[in-house]
């Protein structure tokens, strides 16, 4: 049986850092000698744009070499894998057409498991140590698909006055998904965009730390302009500036994720 672990990053709150966390945790895993496949499940294509320029990303969308095409046609995802410039790190790009995925899924048999079925061959091949999936900021059949295909859920939460908005809905949705995917576990909450000088940072940490049976990762990601510069250059932050604070924080978070995923 393959030891490939599938981890999704989801939060119905936009701006929580899902794509950035997925990108940088994945790259950090590769620097630790792991083989990683990233899957961009969001129509905004931010994860894809973290590794390719606009022209290349849009070409994937235009020629059908993307996740939307694979899901709509219920294909094995193997043929849709693209190599990044980093050895050991591959990606299945997204498309802006993902905005219509809910409609497409509505007509499919066992629609909650389309992504899981599409990943079956890749997962069983054992080519990757980890498969990380980025989710859109919604709670619907597509995000249910993503969670049903995963072993673990990581919830990135922005340390801001609005960061906790909707978190109760996220937990409720997770519990609903568990009824049809009982093997799915909440790996933990990762705090992003943290500013330790702000009162709401402390409030966010205290609120999340008080939740019963919910792990709050020790590592939190502080605000750092290097993250924005790395995104502007379509690179993970560690590849852009390895010595930066953000790079070291994402590496520490990745190590936590790997540790808990194999307990």
XYZ file of N, CA and C in Angstrom:
789
model
N 0.845 -1.197 0.000
C 0.000 0.000 0.000
C 0.881 1.248 0.000
N 0.564 2.198 -0.880
C 1.349 3.424 -0.971
C 1.258 4.230 0.313
N 2.374 4.869 0.652
C 2.399 5.722 1.832
C 2.168 7.188 1.470
N 1.756 7.433 0.255
C 1.478 8.804 -0.166
C 0.405 9.425 0.719
N 0.689 10.606 1.244
C -0.271 11.317 2.070
C -0.869 12.463 1.261
N -2.200 12.573 1.312
C -2.892 13.644 0.601
C -3.403 14.651 1.621
N -2.996 15.904 1.463
C -3.337 16.960 2.415
C -3.966 18.120 1.655
N -5.144 18.537 2.091
C -5.772 19.686 1.453
C -5.727 20.899 2.369
N -5.706 22.064 1.746
C -5.695 23.342 2.454
C -6.999 24.045 2.120
N -7.835 24.239 3.115
C -9.167 24.781 2.848
C -9.611 25.735 3.944
N -10.350 26.752 3.523
C -11.002 27.686 4.425
C -11.989 28.471 3.580
N -13.229 28.547 4.012
C -14.228 29.275 3.227
C -14.019 30.783 3.265
N -13.108 31.242 4.110
C -12.780 32.664 4.197
C -11.695 32.980 3.171
N -11.971 33.905 2.272
C -10.971 34.315 1.299
C -9.834 35.080 1.957
N -8.653 35.047 1.360
C -7.521 35.794 1.874
C -6.840 35.180 3.078
N -7.110 33.914 3.335
C -6.541 33.267 4.519
C -5.142 32.707 4.277
N -4.687 32.732 3.030
C -3.337 32.252 2.728
C -3.269 30.796 2.321
N -4.364 30.263 1.790
C -4.388 28.846 1.396
C -3.361 28.534 0.315
N -3.410 29.296 -0.767
C -2.509 29.027 -1.898
C -1.056 29.240 -1.517
N -0.783 30.319 -0.786
C 0.583 30.630 -0.376
C 1.128 29.559 0.555
N 0.286 29.095 1.471
C 0.712 28.056 2.405
C 0.945 26.739 1.673
N 0.020 26.384 0.785
C 0.154 25.142 0.014
C 1.432 25.160 -0.816
N 1.684 26.272 -1.490
C 2.882 26.421 -2.324
C 4.151 26.257 -1.500
N 4.250 26.999 -0.419
C 5.503 27.058 0.315
C 5.733 25.858 1.218
N 4.672 25.259 1.734
C 4.836 24.006 2.468
C 5.294 22.911 1.500
N 4.702 22.895 0.304
C 5.097 21.892 -0.692
C 6.549 22.017 -1.091
N 6.973 23.239 -1.378
C 8.370 23.440 -1.765
C 9.317 23.093 -0.620
N 8.934 23.477 0.596
C 9.773 23.167 1.757
C 9.919 21.663 1.950
N 8.859 20.920 1.683
C 8.937 19.456 1.758
C 9.970 18.915 0.768
N 10.009 19.512 -0.412
C 10.970 19.076 -1.432
C 12.399 19.336 -0.973
N 12.617 20.452 -0.289
C 13.967 20.736 0.208
C 14.392 19.749 1.289
N 13.410 19.049 1.854
C 13.683 18.010 2.846
C 13.771 16.620 2.206
N 13.849 16.585 0.886
C 14.044 15.331 0.171
C 12.776 14.593 -0.195
N 11.626 15.222 -0.060
C 10.357 14.576 -0.380
C 9.946 14.881 -1.818
N 9.124 13.999 -2.359
C 8.563 14.201 -3.696
C 7.121 14.663 -3.526
N 6.787 15.775 -4.183
C 5.506 16.426 -3.919
C 4.761 16.745 -5.216
N 3.462 16.479 -5.201
C 2.567 16.903 -6.279
C 1.604 17.929 -5.705
N 1.538 19.081 -6.328
C 0.583 20.115 -5.952
C -0.590 20.084 -6.923
N -1.789 20.315 -6.406
C -2.987 20.363 -7.246
C -3.695 21.685 -6.999
N -3.860 22.456 -8.061
C -4.498 23.767 -7.962
C -5.997 23.600 -8.216
N -6.773 23.661 -7.142
C -8.216 23.463 -7.263
C -9.021 24.744 -7.286
N -8.369 25.886 -7.465
C -9.046 27.175 -7.376
C -9.020 27.891 -8.725
N -10.161 28.436 -9.120
C -10.255 29.135 -10.408
C -9.338 30.355 -10.486
N -8.916 30.901 -9.340
C -8.025 32.065 -9.346
C -6.611 31.711 -9.798
N -6.283 30.415 -9.787
C -5.020 29.908 -10.327
C -3.787 30.413 -9.589
N -3.945 30.851 -8.346
C -2.801 31.412 -7.622
C -1.686 30.403 -7.398
N -2.044 29.148 -7.166
C -1.016 28.131 -6.962
C -0.235 27.898 -8.252
N -0.936 27.839 -9.364
C -0.269 27.687 -10.658
C 0.659 28.866 -10.927
N 0.177 30.068 -10.622
C 0.958 31.283 -10.854
C 2.130 31.409 -9.892
N 2.162 30.576 -8.871
C 3.299 30.570 -7.957
C 4.528 29.907 -8.574
N 4.326 29.222 -9.721
C 5.436 28.488 -10.351
C 5.628 28.824 -11.826
N 4.621 29.412 -12.446
C 4.702 29.728 -13.867
C 4.249 31.167 -14.111
N 4.775 31.786 -15.155
C 4.348 33.146 -15.480
C 2.929 33.132 -16.056
N 2.379 34.316 -16.244
C 0.996 34.427 -16.700
C 0.765 33.700 -18.024
N 1.688 33.891 -18.965
C 1.526 33.311 -20.299
C 1.487 31.782 -20.240
N 2.387 31.192 -19.491
C 2.432 29.735 -19.374
C 1.202 29.205 -18.652
N 0.802 29.889 -17.594
C -0.364 29.461 -16.825
C -1.626 29.496 -17.674
N -1.783 30.559 -18.442
C -2.961 30.674 -19.300
C -2.914 29.663 -20.441
N -1.720 29.289 -20.875
C -1.592 28.270 -21.915
C -2.091 26.922 -21.417
N -1.779 26.588 -20.148
C -2.305 25.352 -19.564
C -3.829 25.363 -19.583
N -4.401 26.516 -19.262
C -5.857 26.635 -19.232
C -6.454 26.524 -20.640
N -5.762 27.107 -21.611
C -6.286 27.146 -22.971
C -6.207 25.800 -23.676
N -5.113 25.061 -23.456
C -4.939 23.807 -24.211
C -5.513 22.579 -23.508
N -6.179 22.789 -22.388
C -6.840 21.673 -21.718
C -5.978 20.880 -20.764
N -4.731 21.299 -20.578
C -3.828 20.592 -19.661
C -4.015 21.126 -18.240
N -5.202 20.924 -17.712
C -5.525 21.491 -16.407
C -6.528 20.613 -15.660
N -6.714 20.923 -14.410
C -7.575 20.114 -13.546
C -9.027 20.144 -13.985
N -9.484 21.295 -14.459
C -10.891 21.393 -14.864
C -11.213 20.393 -15.966
N -10.361 20.327 -16.966
C -10.579 19.380 -18.067
C -10.614 17.947 -17.548
N -9.680 17.619 -16.657
C -9.609 16.256 -16.112
C -10.862 15.901 -15.333
N -11.344 16.812 -14.512
C -12.531 16.535 -13.699
C -13.782 16.466 -14.566
N -13.914 17.403 -15.468
C -15.108 17.428 -16.324
C -15.237 16.153 -17.151
N -14.096 15.622 -17.603
C -14.105 14.398 -18.410
C -13.888 13.146 -17.566
N -13.748 13.335 -16.238
C -13.531 12.240 -15.292
C -12.356 11.359 -15.718
N -11.224 12.001 -15.957
C -10.016 11.340 -16.427
C -9.059 11.001 -15.286
N -8.192 10.046 -15.555
C -7.049 9.793 -14.672
C -6.175 11.041 -14.717
N -5.791 11.558 -13.560
C -5.057 12.818 -13.502
C -3.593 12.709 -13.926
N -3.111 11.500 -14.122
C -1.692 11.299 -14.437
C -1.234 12.121 -15.639
N -2.060 12.164 -16.677
C -1.680 12.844 -17.918
C -1.687 14.363 -17.789
N -2.178 14.890 -16.669
C -2.312 16.336 -16.511
C -1.222 16.929 -15.608
N -0.294 16.081 -15.183
C 0.794 16.535 -14.317
C 1.821 17.322 -15.133
N 2.197 18.478 -14.610
C 3.226 19.313 -15.233
C 4.427 19.408 -14.290
N 5.617 19.388 -14.872
C 6.829 19.523 -14.064
C 7.132 21.007 -13.833
N 7.524 21.335 -12.634
C 8.019 22.685 -12.369
C 9.533 22.693 -12.605
N 10.156 23.841 -12.401
C 11.606 23.908 -12.575
C 12.353 23.275 -11.415
N 11.630 22.839 -10.394
C 12.252 22.279 -9.196
C 12.105 20.755 -9.191
N 13.210 20.078 -9.107
C 13.202 18.619 -9.125
C 12.422 18.083 -7.929
N 11.535 17.143 -8.217
C 10.736 16.537 -7.158
C 9.436 17.256 -6.870
N 9.163 18.357 -7.599
C 7.955 19.145 -7.367
C 7.172 19.309 -8.664
N 6.002 18.679 -8.727
C 5.133 18.753 -9.899
C 3.812 19.408 -9.520
N 3.036 19.750 -10.537
C 1.765 20.430 -10.282
C 0.733 20.060 -11.343
N -0.517 20.008 -10.950
C -1.635 19.936 -11.887
C -2.272 21.322 -11.877
N -2.134 22.066 -12.976
C -2.596 23.458 -13.000
C -4.127 23.567 -12.957
N -4.575 24.774 -12.668
C -5.998 25.058 -12.654
C -6.402 25.790 -13.927
N -7.639 26.231 -13.953
C -8.174 27.008 -15.068
C -9.256 27.926 -14.520
N -9.441 29.070 -15.169
C -10.521 29.965 -14.757
C -11.888 29.309 -14.949
N -11.936 28.284 -15.773
C -13.202 27.571 -15.996
C -13.641 26.769 -14.772
N -12.754 26.657 -13.780
C -13.134 25.978 -12.543
C -14.327 26.651 -11.877
N -14.619 27.873 -12.284
C -15.775 28.576 -11.724
C -17.074 27.833 -12.004
N -17.083 26.977 -13.034
C -18.292 26.229 -13.380
C -18.285 24.786 -12.922
N -17.315 24.416 -12.073
C -17.154 23.010 -11.702
C -18.346 22.471 -10.918
N -18.992 23.308 -10.112
C -20.144 22.844 -9.337
C -21.254 22.361 -10.268
N -21.496 23.099 -11.335
C -22.520 22.723 -12.308
C -22.170 21.400 -12.982
N -20.906 21.242 -13.356
C -20.479 20.006 -14.020
C -20.608 18.805 -13.093
N -20.245 18.980 -11.843
C -20.312 17.872 -10.894
C -21.740 17.433 -10.627
N -22.667 18.345 -10.718
C -24.062 18.062 -10.367
C -24.626 16.887 -11.162
N -24.162 16.708 -12.394
C -24.719 15.658 -13.259
C -23.946 14.340 -13.190
N -22.876 14.294 -12.384
C -22.007 13.119 -12.376
C -22.417 12.087 -11.320
N -22.218 10.823 -11.654
C -22.455 9.732 -10.731
C -21.394 9.747 -9.628
N -21.840 9.568 -8.389
C -20.945 9.623 -7.229
C -20.055 10.865 -7.305
N -20.689 12.003 -7.461
C -19.977 13.251 -7.732
C -19.015 13.674 -6.633
N -19.224 13.177 -5.398
C -18.318 13.551 -4.307
C -16.945 12.897 -4.435
N -16.828 11.882 -5.310
C -15.588 11.104 -5.371
C -14.866 11.206 -6.713
N -15.235 12.176 -7.532
C -14.616 12.296 -8.853
C -13.114 12.566 -8.736
N -12.724 13.485 -7.865
C -11.302 13.788 -7.693
C -10.572 12.596 -7.073
N -11.171 11.972 -6.103
C -10.544 10.808 -5.462
C -10.280 9.706 -6.482
N -11.252 9.466 -7.345
C -11.090 8.437 -8.380
C -10.013 8.837 -9.385
N -9.968 10.122 -9.719
C -8.965 10.599 -10.662
C -7.549 10.512 -10.122
N -7.422 10.576 -8.807
C -6.099 10.520 -8.159
C -5.632 9.097 -7.862
N -6.518 8.137 -8.029
C -6.239 6.763 -7.595
C -4.934 6.210 -8.166
N -4.730 6.344 -9.468
C -3.531 5.776 -10.102
C -2.264 6.482 -9.614
N -2.303 7.796 -9.511
C -1.136 8.547 -9.038
C -0.793 8.139 -7.618
N -1.810 8.049 -6.792
C -1.574 7.719 -5.395
C -1.013 6.311 -5.236
N -1.575 5.376 -5.954
C -1.137 3.990 -5.834
C 0.236 3.762 -6.455
N 0.666 4.642 -7.339
C 1.985 4.504 -7.966
C 3.106 4.738 -6.964
N 2.808 5.512 -5.905
C 3.824 5.801 -4.907
C 4.916 6.746 -5.393
N 4.674 7.436 -6.514
C 5.669 8.358 -7.058
C 5.921 9.519 -6.103
N 4.864 9.946 -5.411
C 4.969 11.112 -4.533
C 4.836 10.728 -3.066
N 5.562 11.452 -2.241
C 5.406 11.290 -0.792
C 4.180 12.050 -0.300
N 3.948 13.212 -0.930
C 2.819 14.045 -0.537
C 2.106 14.606 -1.761
N 0.802 14.674 -1.650
C -0.026 15.386 -2.624
C -0.741 16.480 -1.847
N -0.506 17.736 -2.232
C -1.107 18.877 -1.544
C -2.110 19.546 -2.473
N -3.308 19.795 -1.956
C -4.390 20.334 -2.780
C -4.840 21.700 -2.253
N -4.846 22.676 -3.127
C -5.333 24.010 -2.792
C -6.811 24.104 -3.142
N -7.611 24.681 -2.242
C -9.061 24.750 -2.413
C -9.534 26.183 -2.613
N -10.674 26.363 -3.281
C -11.256 27.702 -3.398
C -11.947 28.094 -2.087
N -12.200 29.383 -1.872
C -12.840 29.837 -0.636
C -14.361 29.658 -0.660
N -14.782 28.419 -0.800
C -16.209 28.096 -0.844
C -16.447 26.814 -0.053
N -17.704 26.510 0.178
C -18.080 25.240 0.792
C -19.183 24.635 -0.063
N -18.808 23.750 -0.961
C -19.766 23.140 -1.867
C -19.299 21.772 -2.276
N -19.867 21.264 -3.356
C -19.557 19.905 -3.804
C -18.090 19.767 -4.220
N -17.500 20.825 -4.787
C -16.108 20.723 -5.227
C -15.159 20.629 -4.041
N -15.358 21.468 -3.040
C -14.508 21.385 -1.850
C -14.746 20.065 -1.130
N -15.980 19.573 -1.170
C -16.263 18.249 -0.610
C -15.461 17.187 -1.359
N -15.366 17.327 -2.686
C -14.552 16.432 -3.503
C -13.100 16.436 -3.030
N -12.584 17.638 -2.834
C -11.190 17.789 -2.417
C -10.956 17.122 -1.069
N -11.868 17.351 -0.142
C -11.708 16.796 1.191
C -11.892 15.280 1.199
N -12.801 14.773 0.368
C -13.006 13.321 0.273
C -11.787 12.616 -0.319
N -11.004 13.349 -1.114
C -9.806 12.768 -1.736
C -8.595 12.841 -0.818
N -8.748 13.476 0.345
C -7.606 13.766 1.218
C -7.584 12.906 2.478
N -6.390 12.736 3.001
C -6.217 12.100 4.311
C -6.347 13.134 5.424
N -5.862 14.345 5.121
C -5.790 15.374 6.147
C -6.249 16.726 5.609
N -6.773 17.517 6.529
C -7.178 18.882 6.244
C -6.343 19.844 7.079
N -5.775 20.858 6.428
C -5.115 21.962 7.123
C -5.940 23.219 6.849
N -6.268 23.951 7.905
C -7.047 25.180 7.762
C -6.143 26.384 8.029
N -5.753 27.110 6.981
C -5.006 28.348 7.213
C -5.967 29.432 7.705
N -5.573 30.166 8.732
C -6.403 31.231 9.289
C -5.576 32.507 9.383
N -6.090 33.571 8.811
C -5.406 34.859 8.845
C -5.569 35.506 10.215
N -4.471 35.966 10.784
C -4.514 36.634 12.090
C -4.929 38.084 11.893
N -6.227 38.287 11.666
C -6.773 39.622 11.432
C -8.128 39.727 12.124
N -8.674 40.935 12.223
C -9.975 41.076 12.879
C -11.074 40.225 12.245
N -10.953 39.948 10.948
C -11.960 39.142 10.256
C -11.497 37.710 10.005
N -10.316 37.376 10.478
C -9.740 36.074 10.159
C -10.547 34.888 10.643
N -11.233 35.035 11.774
C -12.004 33.934 12.347
C -13.427 33.877 11.816
N -13.770 34.836 10.984
C -15.130 34.876 10.459
C -15.417 33.622 9.622
N -16.445 32.899 9.982
C -16.846 31.710 9.231
C -16.159 30.433 9.643
N -15.266 30.489 10.647
C -14.535 29.278 11.042
C -15.486 28.206 11.564
N -16.584 28.624 12.215
C -17.566 27.665 12.714
C -18.212 26.913 11.553
N -18.477 27.629 10.454
C -19.034 26.981 9.267
C -18.049 25.982 8.676
N -16.758 26.316 8.745
C -15.732 25.413 8.231
C -15.703 24.117 9.028
N -15.775 24.223 10.339
C -15.789 23.023 11.184
C -17.040 22.187 10.939
N -18.169 22.853 10.774
C -19.427 22.140 10.527
C -19.365 21.383 9.201
N -18.796 22.030 8.184
C -18.667 21.387 6.873
C -17.725 20.191 6.962
N -16.639 20.351 7.669
C -15.685 19.249 7.874
C -16.375 18.045 8.515
N -17.201 18.283 9.500
C -17.921 17.193 10.163
C -18.905 16.525 9.208
N -19.513 17.297 8.332
C -20.422 16.736 7.338
C -19.670 15.825 6.365
N -18.504 16.289 5.923
C -17.698 15.499 4.987
C -17.239 14.200 5.640
N -16.928 14.248 6.900
C -16.469 13.048 7.613
C -17.493 11.917 7.580
N -18.759 12.252 7.417
C -19.800 11.221 7.368
C -19.662 10.336 6.130
N -19.130 10.909 5.054
C -18.919 10.112 3.843
C -17.443 9.829 3.600
N -16.581 10.492 4.370
C -15.127 10.268 4.281
C -14.575 10.162 5.698
N -14.901 9.078 6.397
C -14.525 8.956 7.812
C -13.028 8.919 8.076
N -12.215 8.673 7.046
C -10.764 8.616 7.239
C -10.123 10.003 7.189
N -10.897 11.017 6.842
C -10.367 12.376 6.800
C -10.161 12.902 8.213
N -8.984 13.467 8.464
C -8.677 14.024 9.781
C -8.250 15.482 9.650
N -8.586 16.271 10.642
C -8.119 17.654 10.710
C -6.714 17.645 11.274
N -5.738 17.954 10.425
C -4.343 17.925 10.863
C -4.030 19.113 11.766
N -4.597 20.269 11.447
C -4.360 21.414 12.305
C -4.717 22.732 11.647
N -4.593 23.790 12.439
C -4.830 25.157 11.976
C -3.485 25.871 11.888
N -3.243 26.502 10.748
C -2.000 27.246 10.541
C -2.317 28.731 10.482
N -1.785 29.498 11.397
C -2.029 30.943 11.438
C -1.097 31.657 10.468
N -1.666 32.517 9.631
C -0.910 33.234 8.608
C -1.079 34.746 8.782
N -0.233 35.501 8.101
C -0.298 36.968 8.100
C -0.309 37.524 9.525
N 0.530 36.960 10.369
C 0.561 37.331 11.784
C 1.424 38.571 12.015
N 0.930 39.448 12.849
C 1.682 40.631 13.283
C 1.622 40.648 14.807
N 2.717 40.271 15.425
C 2.735 40.106 16.878
C 2.504 41.404 17.643
N 2.629 42.536 16.964
C 2.436 43.829 17.631
C 0.963 44.230 17.715
N 0.118 43.496 17.017
C -1.306 43.821 16.993
C -2.069 43.026 18.059
N -3.029 43.673 18.690
C -3.822 43.007 19.726
C -4.609 41.826 19.173
N -5.080 41.977 17.936
C -5.899 40.899 17.388
C -5.091 39.634 17.110
N -3.779 39.750 17.001
C -2.957 38.544 16.862
C -3.081 37.690 18.125
N -2.909 38.331 19.265
C -3.025 37.611 20.536
C -4.419 37.032 20.706
N -5.432 37.791 20.329
C -6.811 37.323 20.448
C -7.053 36.114 19.554
N -6.516 36.176 18.343
C -6.669 35.049 17.407
C -6.016 33.790 17.964
N -4.796 33.920 18.464
C -4.071 32.768 19.004
C -4.780 32.191 20.229
N -5.297 33.054 21.081
C -5.998 32.575 22.276
C -7.286 31.858 21.906
N -8.016 32.406 20.956
C -9.274 31.777 20.532
C -9.030 30.421 19.897
N -8.072 30.354 18.989
C -7.783 29.090 18.310
C -7.161 28.079 19.277
N -6.335 28.566 20.190
C -5.699 27.677 21.162
C -6.661 27.076 22.155
N -7.822 27.721 22.316
C -8.808 27.227 23.278
C -9.753 26.185 22.696
N -9.670 25.950 21.378
C -10.565 24.978 20.745
C -10.207 23.562 21.185
N -11.210 22.797 21.558
C -10.970 21.427 22.021
C -10.716 20.496 20.849
N -9.748 19.618 21.023
C -9.430 18.577 20.038
C -9.056 19.144 18.668
N -8.535 20.355 18.649
C -8.074 20.976 17.406
C -6.627 21.415 17.600
N -5.727 20.890 16.773
C -4.320 21.252 16.883
C -4.064 22.622 16.275
N -3.366 23.455 16.999
C -2.870 24.727 16.485
C -1.375 24.573 16.297
N -0.922 24.647 15.041
C 0.504 24.461 14.783
C 1.328 25.479 15.568
N 2.454 25.030 16.093
C 3.339 25.927 16.845
C 3.873 27.042 15.961
N 4.134 26.705 14.702
C 4.677 27.691 13.764
C 3.557 28.539 13.179
N 3.714 29.837 13.226
C 2.797 30.732 12.523
C 3.610 31.585 11.563
N 2.939 32.047 10.521
C 3.615 32.759 9.445
C 3.377 34.261 9.616
N 4.449 34.978 9.855
C 4.323 36.418 10.049
C 4.300 37.167 8.704
N 3.732 38.348 8.753
C 3.730 39.178 7.545
C 5.178 39.480 7.141
N 5.449 39.377 5.849
C 6.818 39.542 5.353
C 6.728 39.941 3.884
N 7.297 41.059 3.547
C 7.240 41.549 2.164
C 7.905 40.589 1.181
N 8.795 39.736 1.693
C 9.462 38.759 0.821
C 8.445 37.819 0.177
N 7.361 37.537 0.879
C 6.324 36.662 0.326
C 5.721 37.293 -0.924
N 5.401 38.573 -0.858
C 4.823 39.260 -2.008
C 5.809 39.336 -3.169
N 7.075 39.592 -2.858
C 8.077 39.656 -3.915
C 8.274 38.286 -4.588
N 8.218 37.240 -3.791
C 8.372 35.894 -4.371
C 7.188 35.574 -5.277
N 6.002 35.986 -4.872
C 4.823 35.755 -5.705
C 4.908 36.529 -7.001
N 5.405 37.746 -6.916
C 5.554 38.585 -8.105
C 6.530 37.971 -9.102
N 7.456 37.151 -8.584
C 8.450 36.484 -9.438
C 8.098 35.025 -9.716
N 6.891 34.605 -9.346
C 6.408 33.235 -9.585
C 7.352 32.188 -9.012
N 7.754 32.430 -7.753
C 8.648 31.504 -7.075
C 8.178 31.271 -5.637
N 8.416 30.077 -5.095
C 8.220 29.876 -3.656
C 9.180 30.794 -2.906
N 8.813 31.185 -1.715
C 9.620 32.175 -1.002
C 11.026 31.659 -0.693
N 11.167 30.359 -0.419
C 12.488 29.815 -0.130
C 13.375 29.814 -1.366
N 12.772 29.608 -2.541
C 13.551 29.656 -3.783
C 13.916 31.092 -4.131
N 13.094 32.022 -3.709
C 13.355 33.436 -3.991
C 14.399 34.007 -3.042
N 14.240 33.729 -1.747
C 15.202 34.229 -0.758
C 15.236 33.271 0.427
N 16.147 32.327 0.351
C 16.232 31.257 1.338
C 16.479 31.768 2.754
N 17.174 32.888 2.873
C 17.546 33.405 4.188
C 16.434 34.214 4.863
N 15.326 34.431 4.170
C 14.265 35.269 4.710
C 13.554 34.601 5.884
N 12.973 35.426 6.719
C 12.216 34.912 7.863
C 11.061 34.028 7.398
N 10.349 34.468 6.362
C 9.210 33.709 5.859
C 9.631 32.320 5.375
N 10.776 32.246 4.699
C 11.265 30.956 4.213
C 11.499 29.992 5.363
N 12.083 30.473 6.425
C 12.366 29.616 7.575
C 11.091 29.224 8.307
N 10.115 30.118 8.326
C 8.841 29.798 8.984
C 8.065 28.747 8.195
N 8.052 28.872 6.890
C 7.362 27.851 6.081
C 8.056 26.498 6.195
N 9.371 26.503 6.277
C 10.097 25.246 6.456
C 9.726 24.603 7.794
N 9.661 25.419 8.838
C 9.290 24.897 10.153
C 7.866 24.358 10.147
N 6.970 25.061 9.462
C 5.584 24.594 9.365
C 5.510 23.279 8.592
N 6.265 23.189 7.499
C 6.282 21.953 6.705
C 6.758 20.767 7.538
N 7.757 20.991 8.364
C 8.259 19.922 9.236
C 7.196 19.481 10.230
N 6.436 20.432 10.749
C 5.338 20.083 11.656
C 4.286 19.258 10.930
N 3.924 19.699 9.736
C 2.917 18.996 8.950
C 3.361 17.559 8.691
N 4.603 17.375 8.289
C 5.105 16.031 7.998
C 5.140 15.172 9.268
N 5.531 15.767 10.375
C 5.591 15.020 11.626
C 4.214 14.501 12.018
N 3.222 15.358 12.006
C 1.885 14.954 12.447
C 1.193 14.049 11.432
N 1.515 14.200 10.159
C 0.886 13.367 9.132
C 1.342 11.924 9.190
N 2.438 11.656 9.896
C 2.959 10.288 9.960
C 2.906 9.712 11.370
N 2.106 10.322 12.212
C 1.954 9.758 13.572
C 0.929 8.641 13.563
